Amino acid sequence: MAGKKEHTGKTLLMIACMILIGAAATVRTPAHAALSAWEDHSMEVMFIALLFLIAGGVIAYLMMNIRMRRRVERKLRNSELNYRTVADFTYDWEYWVGSDGTLRYTSPSCERVTGYRREEFLADPGLRERIVVPEDREIWDAHRREKPEGYDLRFIEFRIRRKDGEVRWIEHTCVPVRDDAGGFMGYRASNRDITDRKAAKDHLDMYREHLERLVRERTAELEAEIDSRRQKEEELDLYRRDLERLVRERTAELEDEITRRKSAQDALAVSEANLRRAQDVAVIGGWNLDLKSGELTWTDGVYRIFGLPPGTRLDYESFLASVHPDDLEYVNKSWSDALKGAPYDIEHRIVVNGAVKWVREKAEVEFSDNGVPLKGSGIVQDITRRKQAQEQQYILRQQLAQVSRVATAGELTAALAHEINQPLAAILANAQAALHILDGKAPDLAEIHAILDDIINDNKRAREVIRRVRSLLRKEPSKPEEVDINSVIHDAIRLVKQGSDFTGVSVRTELAEGLKPVMADRIQVGQVVINLFANAFEAVSELSEPPRNIVVTTRMDVEG
């Protein structure tokens, strides 16, 4: 503001000087010419007088403006002196920036806060901006761009890098300085080191967040436990309904399964008769192969098997051309091994006019005295019908096994019901106990958690029983796995005892310890053991007098 007034005063002074020069040029004439021209030029004389009056007024205004500016500067110096007297002894870093942006004063505390002496700040106007860290420079620049009339008191926080490289947090307080007339004279600022306060606040925020997270986690755990209990109750009801439906369905299907088993047995007998008849009427042919010339000769039977016209010229490669692609490597390797002295008795597929046939080949190779193969001779048998019969027989056996599993499941219905009712009853009792604890004034969450664990374990037991029943009834191929025979026997004893009346019958086990697991289908092994127990129980039940004992023994043979 002072700079603007000074510029205006200089402009008015120049105008006044130009007026005086112009007036002087006008009156610079001989005296007698002025007198003679007075009457003719009275207007010009009045204009010149007016110019002198204006110039005098401008000069008077300039003199008054100069005196006023000197008074303002004296007041500013006095104010600065008073501010310096107080600020020199403050703990925070205080400074005063004039209206022209010049740093007029900075307190000695600047060295404690920044590491720079105040002489360095006074000598380097840009130092205050450079110590602001780049990440917070935008905050500082935005504050610098604010107009003084836009605020009375301003607070911002930013980080600076001290002279020793340490980064500190600064709370910057800024207030405009105005004269009595409201004119802007600059601004005073106070910078306080709040690094320790920031660290304490961050620690409190972290601790508060930790507590909030603990509350959220504990609340979530309680909600999860409540939801889990509700879910277990629903699952309990669902399992009960599933079991009832399963018993009804299996009871209704039992007669159909028995009928199908009888039909499967009849079909199996027919299939076995067909297999024997197919073997009786098997088509067989012979062949010879000269290993030196590679010439291959077949009988008519072999030509019929391979679907070729009799007399077709053949060699080993043409024979391989008829072999099924998936068996080609196996056939070729078997013949190569035979040329080294290995037996040649294989079964493989051939492709005849797009159809797949099964053949059995058996041959002998003649060798020279020094072990060189000379020729081979053998037979070819069409075993397609036998293979088909075996496949059909396998399917029927699988069906019989399925029917047998269903029949066994029907016989063990009571055992399975008892096996499932136990965990279901335990789940119900635990759920009621948990409800009773929750109704108390101070529920024991640890005890509730233990009860819920028991409910989950009992639920898994019931689920495992249902899974075993479904596995027993499901039609699926065998799944060999490592099976502990002793464990299977214990399970079978428990199931048979619960499903039958063993009154007066003693079951004793003599199971060898350390038995190695065997590779087998656990369900099928269990079915066999259950059938053995059922037969043994039926046999000893016919004894009129005790003792009626069933002894189960396992042992490891000499080969381990």
Coordinates of C-alpha atoms in Angstrom, one line a residue, residues 135-543:
E135 CA 4.8 -33.7 -0.3
D136 CA 3.4 -30.7 1.7
R137 CA 4.6 -28.0 -0.7
E138 CA 1.1 -27.7 -2.2
I139 CA -0.4 -26.9 1.2
W140 CA 2.2 -24.2 1.8
D141 CA 1.7 -22.7 -1.7
A142 CA -2.1 -22.7 -1.4
H143 CA -1.7 -20.8 1.9
R144 CA 0.7 -18.2 0.3
R145 CA -1.8 -17.6 -2.5
E146 CA -4.6 -16.6 -0.1
K147 CA -5.4 -12.9 -0.1
P148 CA -5.0 -11.1 3.3
E149 CA -8.6 -9.9 3.3
G150 CA -9.8 -13.5 3.0
Y151 CA -9.0 -14.4 6.6
D152 CA -8.2 -13.0 10.0
L153 CA -6.5 -16.1 11.5
R154 CA -5.2 -19.1 9.7
F155 CA -3.9 -22.5 10.8
I156 CA -2.2 -25.1 8.7
E157 CA 0.1 -28.1 9.4
F158 CA 3.0 -29.2 7.3
R159 CA 6.4 -30.9 7.5
I160 CA 9.8 -29.3 7.2
R161 CA 13.3 -30.8 6.7
R162 CA 15.7 -29.4 9.2
K163 CA 19.3 -28.5 8.4
D164 CA 20.5 -31.8 9.8
G165 CA 18.0 -33.7 7.5
E166 CA 15.4 -34.6 10.2
V167 CA 11.8 -34.1 9.3
R168 CA 9.6 -32.3 11.8
W169 CA 5.9 -31.4 11.9
I170 CA 5.0 -27.7 12.1
E171 CA 1.8 -26.0 13.2
H172 CA 1.7 -22.7 11.3
T173 CA -0.4 -19.8 12.7
C174 CA -0.7 -16.7 10.5
V175 CA -2.5 -13.4 11.2
P176 CA -2.6 -10.3 8.9
V177 CA -1.1 -7.0 10.4
R178 CA -3.1 -3.8 9.6
D179 CA -2.7 -0.1 10.5
D180 CA -5.3 2.0 12.2
A181 CA -7.0 2.7 8.9
G182 CA -7.2 -1.0 8.1
G183 CA -4.4 -0.9 5.6
F184 CA -2.4 -4.2 5.1
M185 CA 1.0 -4.0 6.6
G186 CA 2.1 -7.6 6.2
Y187 CA 1.5 -10.6 8.4
R188 CA 2.9 -12.2 11.5
A189 CA 3.4 -16.0 11.8
S190 CA 4.1 -18.4 14.5
N191 CA 5.6 -21.9 13.8
R192 CA 5.3 -24.5 16.6
D193 CA 7.1 -27.9 16.5
I194 CA 4.3 -30.4 17.0
T195 CA 6.2 -33.6 16.1
D196 CA 5.9 -35.1 19.5
R197 CA 2.2 -34.2 19.7
K198 CA 1.7 -35.8 16.2
A199 CA 3.5 -39.0 17.3
A200 CA 1.3 -39.1 20.5
K201 CA -1.8 -38.6 18.4
D202 CA -0.8 -41.3 16.0
H203 CA -0.2 -43.7 18.9
L204 CA -3.6 -42.9 20.3
D205 CA -5.2 -43.3 16.9
M206 CA -3.5 -46.7 16.5
Y207 CA -4.6 -47.8 20.0
R208 CA -8.1 -46.6 19.4
E209 CA -8.2 -48.5 16.1
H210 CA -6.8 -51.6 17.8
L211 CA -9.6 -51.4 20.4
E212 CA -12.2 -50.9 17.7
R213 CA -10.9 -53.8 15.8
L214 CA -11.0 -56.0 18.9
V215 CA -14.6 -54.9 19.5
R216 CA -15.6 -55.7 15.9
E217 CA -13.8 -59.0 16.0
R218 CA -15.4 -60.1 19.2
T219 CA -18.8 -58.9 18.0
A220 CA -18.3 -60.9 14.8
E221 CA -17.4 -64.0 16.8
L222 CA -20.5 -63.8 19.0
E223 CA -22.7 -63.2 15.9
A224 CA -21.0 -66.2 14.2
E225 CA -21.5 -68.4 17.2
I226 CA -25.2 -67.4 17.3
D227 CA -25.6 -68.0 13.6
S228 CA -23.7 -71.3 13.9
R229 CA -26.1 -72.5 16.6
R230 CA -29.1 -71.5 14.5
Q231 CA -27.6 -73.2 11.5
K232 CA -26.8 -76.4 13.5
E233 CA -30.4 -76.5 14.7
E234 CA -31.6 -76.2 11.1
E235 CA -29.1 -78.9 10.0
L236 CA -30.3 -81.2 12.8
D237 CA -33.9 -80.9 11.6
L238 CA -32.7 -81.4 8.1
Y239 CA -30.7 -84.6 8.9
R240 CA -33.7 -86.0 10.8
R241 CA -36.0 -85.5 7.9
D242 CA -33.3 -86.9 5.5
L243 CA -32.9 -90.0 7.7
E244 CA -36.7 -90.6 7.9
R245 CA -37.0 -90.2 4.1
L246 CA -34.0 -92.5 3.5
V247 CA -35.5 -95.3 5.7
R248 CA -38.8 -95.0 3.9
E249 CA -37.2 -95.0 0.5
R250 CA -34.9 -98.0 1.2
T251 CA -37.7 -100.0 2.8
A252 CA -39.9 -99.5 -0.2
E253 CA -37.0 -100.3 -2.6
L254 CA -35.8 -103.4 -0.8
E255 CA -38.2 -105.8 -2.5
D256 CA -37.3 -104.4 -5.9
E257 CA -33.6 -104.7 -5.1
I258 CA -34.0 -108.4 -4.1
T259 CA -35.9 -109.0 -7.3
R260 CA -33.2 -107.4 -9.3
R261 CA -30.5 -109.4 -7.5
K262 CA -32.3 -112.6 -8.5
S263 CA -32.6 -111.4 -12.1
A264 CA -28.9 -110.5 -12.1
Q265 CA -28.0 -113.9 -10.8
D266 CA -30.0 -115.6 -13.5
A267 CA -28.4 -113.4 -16.2
L268 CA -24.9 -114.1 -14.7
A269 CA -25.6 -117.8 -15.1
V270 CA -26.7 -117.4 -18.7
S271 CA -23.6 -115.2 -19.4
E272 CA -21.3 -117.8 -17.9
A273 CA -22.9 -120.5 -20.1
N274 CA -22.5 -118.3 -23.2
L275 CA -18.9 -117.7 -22.3
R276 CA -18.2 -121.5 -22.1
R277 CA -20.0 -122.0 -25.5
A278 CA -18.0 -119.2 -27.0
Q279 CA -14.8 -120.8 -25.9
D280 CA -15.9 -124.1 -27.4
V281 CA -16.5 -122.6 -30.8
A282 CA -13.5 -120.2 -30.8
V283 CA -12.0 -119.5 -34.2
I284 CA -8.2 -120.2 -34.3
G285 CA -5.7 -119.8 -37.1
G286 CA -1.9 -120.4 -37.4
W287 CA 1.0 -118.3 -38.9
N288 CA 4.7 -118.5 -39.7
L289 CA 7.2 -115.7 -40.0
D290 CA 10.6 -116.1 -41.8
L291 CA 12.7 -113.7 -39.9
K292 CA 15.4 -113.7 -42.6
S293 CA 13.1 -112.8 -45.5
G294 CA 10.4 -111.2 -43.5
E295 CA 7.7 -113.3 -45.3
L296 CA 4.6 -113.9 -43.2
T297 CA 2.2 -116.7 -44.0
W298 CA -1.3 -117.2 -42.5
T299 CA -3.8 -120.0 -42.5
D300 CA -7.4 -119.3 -43.8
G301 CA -8.6 -119.0 -40.2
V302 CA -6.2 -116.0 -39.6
Y303 CA -7.4 -114.4 -42.8
R304 CA -11.0 -114.7 -41.7
I305 CA -10.1 -113.2 -38.3
F306 CA -8.3 -110.2 -39.9
G307 CA -11.0 -109.8 -42.6
L308 CA -8.6 -110.2 -45.5
P309 CA -8.9 -112.3 -48.7
P310 CA -7.0 -115.6 -48.4
G311 CA -3.6 -115.4 -50.2
T312 CA -3.0 -111.7 -49.6
R313 CA 0.7 -111.1 -49.5
L314 CA 1.7 -110.2 -45.9
D315 CA 4.7 -109.2 -43.8
Y316 CA 5.2 -108.1 -40.3
E317 CA 4.5 -104.4 -41.1
S318 CA 1.2 -105.3 -42.8
F319 CA 0.3 -107.2 -39.6
L320 CA 1.1 -104.2 -37.5
A321 CA -1.2 -102.1 -39.7
S322 CA -4.2 -104.0 -38.5
V323 CA -3.3 -103.7 -34.8
H324 CA -5.3 -101.2 -32.8
P325 CA -3.3 -97.9 -32.5
D326 CA -3.6 -98.0 -28.7
D327 CA -2.1 -101.5 -28.6
L328 CA 0.6 -101.0 -31.3
E329 CA 3.4 -100.2 -28.9
Y330 CA 2.5 -103.1 -26.6
V331 CA 2.4 -105.7 -29.4
N332 CA 5.6 -104.5 -31.0
K333 CA 7.5 -104.5 -27.6
S334 CA 6.2 -108.0 -26.8
W335 CA 7.4 -109.3 -30.1
S336 CA 10.8 -107.6 -29.6
D337 CA 11.1 -109.2 -26.2
A338 CA 10.2 -112.6 -27.7
L339 CA 13.0 -112.3 -30.2
K340 CA 15.3 -112.0 -27.1
G341 CA 13.9 -115.2 -25.6
A342 CA 10.8 -113.9 -23.6
P343 CA 7.5 -115.8 -23.8
Y344 CA 5.0 -114.5 -26.3
D345 CA 1.4 -114.9 -25.1
I346 CA -0.6 -111.7 -25.4
E347 CA -4.1 -110.4 -25.9
H348 CA -4.7 -107.2 -28.0
R349 CA -7.1 -105.5 -30.3
I350 CA -7.2 -105.3 -34.1
V351 CA -9.3 -103.2 -36.4
V352 CA -11.2 -105.1 -39.1
N353 CA -13.3 -103.0 -41.5
G354 CA -13.7 -100.3 -38.9
A355 CA -14.7 -102.8 -36.2
V356 CA -12.6 -103.7 -33.2
K357 CA -11.8 -107.3 -32.4
W358 CA -9.9 -108.9 -29.6
V359 CA -7.4 -111.6 -30.4
R360 CA -5.1 -113.8 -28.4
E361 CA -1.6 -114.6 -29.9
K362 CA 0.8 -117.2 -28.7
A363 CA 4.1 -118.0 -30.5
E364 CA 7.5 -119.6 -30.2
V365 CA 10.7 -118.3 -31.7
E366 CA 13.4 -120.7 -33.1
F367 CA 17.0 -119.6 -32.5
S368 CA 20.2 -120.7 -34.1
D369 CA 23.0 -122.3 -32.0
N370 CA 24.6 -118.9 -31.5
G371 CA 21.2 -117.3 -30.4
V372 CA 20.2 -115.6 -33.6
P373 CA 16.4 -115.8 -34.1
L374 CA 15.5 -117.6 -37.3
K375 CA 11.7 -117.9 -37.5
G376 CA 8.5 -117.6 -35.5
S377 CA 5.4 -119.6 -35.5
G378 CA 2.2 -119.3 -33.5
I379 CA -1.6 -119.2 -33.4
V380 CA -4.2 -116.4 -33.4
Q381 CA -7.6 -116.9 -31.6
D382 CA -10.6 -114.6 -32.0
I383 CA -11.6 -113.9 -28.4
T384 CA -13.9 -111.0 -29.1
R385 CA -17.0 -112.9 -27.8
R386 CA -15.2 -114.0 -24.7
K387 CA -14.1 -110.4 -24.0
Q388 CA -17.7 -109.2 -24.5
A389 CA -19.0 -111.9 -22.2
Q390 CA -16.4 -111.0 -19.6
E391 CA -17.3 -107.4 -19.8
Q392 CA -21.0 -108.3 -19.4
Q393 CA -20.2 -110.6 -16.6
Y394 CA -18.3 -107.7 -14.9
I395 CA -21.3 -105.5 -15.2
L396 CA -23.6 -108.1 -13.7
R397 CA -21.2 -108.7 -10.9
Q398 CA -21.2 -105.0 -10.1
Q399 CA -25.0 -105.0 -10.1
L400 CA -25.0 -108.0 -7.8
A401 CA -22.6 -106.2 -5.5
Q402 CA -24.9 -103.2 -5.5
V403 CA -27.9 -105.3 -4.7
S404 CA -25.9 -107.0 -1.9
R405 CA -24.9 -103.6 -0.5
V406 CA -28.6 -102.5 -0.5
A407 CA -29.7 -105.7 1.2
T408 CA -27.0 -105.3 3.8
A409 CA -28.1 -101.7 4.4
G410 CA -31.6 -102.9 4.9
E411 CA -30.5 -105.4 7.5
L412 CA -28.5 -102.7 9.3
T413 CA -31.3 -100.1 9.4
A414 CA -31.7 -100.3 13.1
A415 CA -28.0 -100.1 13.7
L416 CA -27.7 -97.0 11.4
A417 CA -30.7 -95.4 13.1
H418 CA -29.0 -95.9 16.5
E419 CA -25.7 -94.8 15.2
I420 CA -27.3 -91.5 14.0
N421 CA -29.6 -91.0 16.9
Q422 CA -26.7 -90.9 19.3
P423 CA -25.0 -87.7 17.8
L424 CA -28.4 -86.2 17.1
A425 CA -29.4 -86.6 20.8
A426 CA -26.1 -85.2 21.9
I427 CA -26.5 -82.2 19.5
L428 CA -30.0 -81.5 21.0
A429 CA -28.8 -81.7 24.6
N430 CA -25.8 -79.5 23.9
A431 CA -28.0 -76.9 22.1
Q432 CA -30.4 -76.8 25.0
A433 CA -27.5 -76.4 27.5
A434 CA -26.1 -73.5 25.4
L435 CA -29.5 -71.8 25.4
H436 CA -29.7 -72.2 29.2
I437 CA -26.3 -70.6 29.6
L438 CA -27.1 -67.8 27.3
D439 CA -30.3 -67.0 29.3
G440 CA -28.1 -66.3 32.4
K441 CA -27.0 -62.9 33.4
A442 CA -23.3 -63.5 32.7
P443 CA -23.0 -66.2 30.0
D444 CA -19.7 -68.2 30.1
L445 CA -18.6 -67.7 26.5
A446 CA -15.8 -70.3 26.9
E447 CA -18.3 -72.9 28.0
I448 CA -20.6 -72.0 25.1
H449 CA -17.7 -72.3 22.7
A450 CA -16.9 -75.8 24.0
I451 CA -20.5 -76.8 23.7
L452 CA -20.6 -75.5 20.1
D453 CA -17.4 -77.6 19.4
D454 CA -19.2 -80.6 20.7
I455 CA -22.2 -79.9 18.5
I456 CA -20.0 -79.6 15.5
N457 CA -18.2 -82.9 16.3
D458 CA -21.5 -84.7 16.8
N459 CA -22.8 -83.2 13.6
K460 CA -19.7 -84.6 11.8
R461 CA -20.4 -88.0 13.3
A462 CA -24.0 -88.1 12.0
R463 CA -22.8 -86.8 8.6
E464 CA -20.1 -89.6 8.4
V465 CA -22.8 -92.3 9.2
I466 CA -25.0 -90.9 6.4
R467 CA -22.0 -90.7 4.1
R468 CA -21.2 -94.3 4.8
V469 CA -24.8 -95.4 4.1
R470 CA -24.8 -93.5 0.8
S471 CA -21.4 -94.9 -0.2
L472 CA -22.7 -98.4 0.5
L473 CA -25.8 -97.8 -1.6
R474 CA -24.1 -95.8 -4.4
K475 CA -23.3 -97.6 -7.6
E476 CA -19.7 -96.7 -8.2
P477 CA -16.5 -98.5 -9.1
S478 CA -14.1 -99.7 -6.4
K479 CA -11.7 -97.1 -5.0
P480 CA -8.6 -98.9 -3.6
E481 CA -7.0 -97.1 -0.7
E482 CA -4.9 -98.0 2.4
V483 CA -7.3 -99.8 4.8
D484 CA -6.6 -100.7 8.4
I485 CA -8.3 -104.2 8.7
N486 CA -8.5 -104.0 12.5
S487 CA -10.4 -100.7 12.3
V488 CA -12.8 -102.2 9.7
I489 CA -13.5 -105.1 12.1
H490 CA -14.2 -102.8 15.0
D491 CA -16.7 -100.8 12.9
A492 CA -18.4 -104.0 11.7
I493 CA -18.8 -105.3 15.2
R494 CA -20.3 -102.1 16.4
L495 CA -22.8 -102.0 13.5
V496 CA -23.8 -105.7 13.8
K497 CA -24.2 -105.5 17.6
Q498 CA -26.5 -102.5 17.3
G499 CA -28.5 -104.0 14.4
S500 CA -29.1 -107.6 15.8
D501 CA -29.9 -109.3 19.0
F502 CA -26.6 -110.7 20.3
T503 CA -28.0 -111.8 23.7
G504 CA -26.1 -114.8 24.9
V505 CA -23.5 -114.5 22.2
S506 CA -19.9 -113.5 23.1
V507 CA -17.7 -111.7 20.6
R508 CA -14.0 -111.8 21.3
T509 CA -11.3 -110.2 19.2
E510 CA -7.7 -111.3 18.9
L511 CA -6.3 -108.7 16.6
A512 CA -2.6 -108.5 15.8
E513 CA -0.9 -105.2 16.5
G514 CA 1.2 -103.4 13.9
L515 CA -0.6 -104.8 10.9
K516 CA 0.3 -103.0 7.7
P517 CA -2.5 -101.3 5.8
V518 CA -3.8 -103.2 2.7
M519 CA -4.9 -101.7 -0.6
A520 CA -8.6 -102.3 -0.9
D521 CA -12.0 -100.7 -1.2
R522 CA -13.0 -99.9 2.5
I523 CA -16.7 -100.1 1.8
Q524 CA -16.5 -103.5 0.1
V525 CA -14.2 -104.9 2.8
G526 CA -16.6 -103.7 5.5
Q527 CA -19.5 -105.4 3.6
V528 CA -17.6 -108.7 3.5
V529 CA -16.8 -108.5 7.3
I530 CA -20.4 -107.6 8.1
N531 CA -21.6 -110.6 6.1
L532 CA -19.2 -112.9 7.9
F533 CA -20.4 -111.7 11.2
A534 CA -24.0 -112.1 10.2
N535 CA -23.3 -115.7 9.1
A536 CA -21.4 -116.5 12.2
F537 CA -24.1 -115.1 14.4
E538 CA -26.7 -117.2 12.6
A539 CA -24.6 -120.3 13.1
V540 CA -23.9 -119.9 16.8
S541 CA -27.5 -118.9 17.5
E542 CA -28.6 -122.4 16.5
L543 CA -26.5 -123.9 19.4

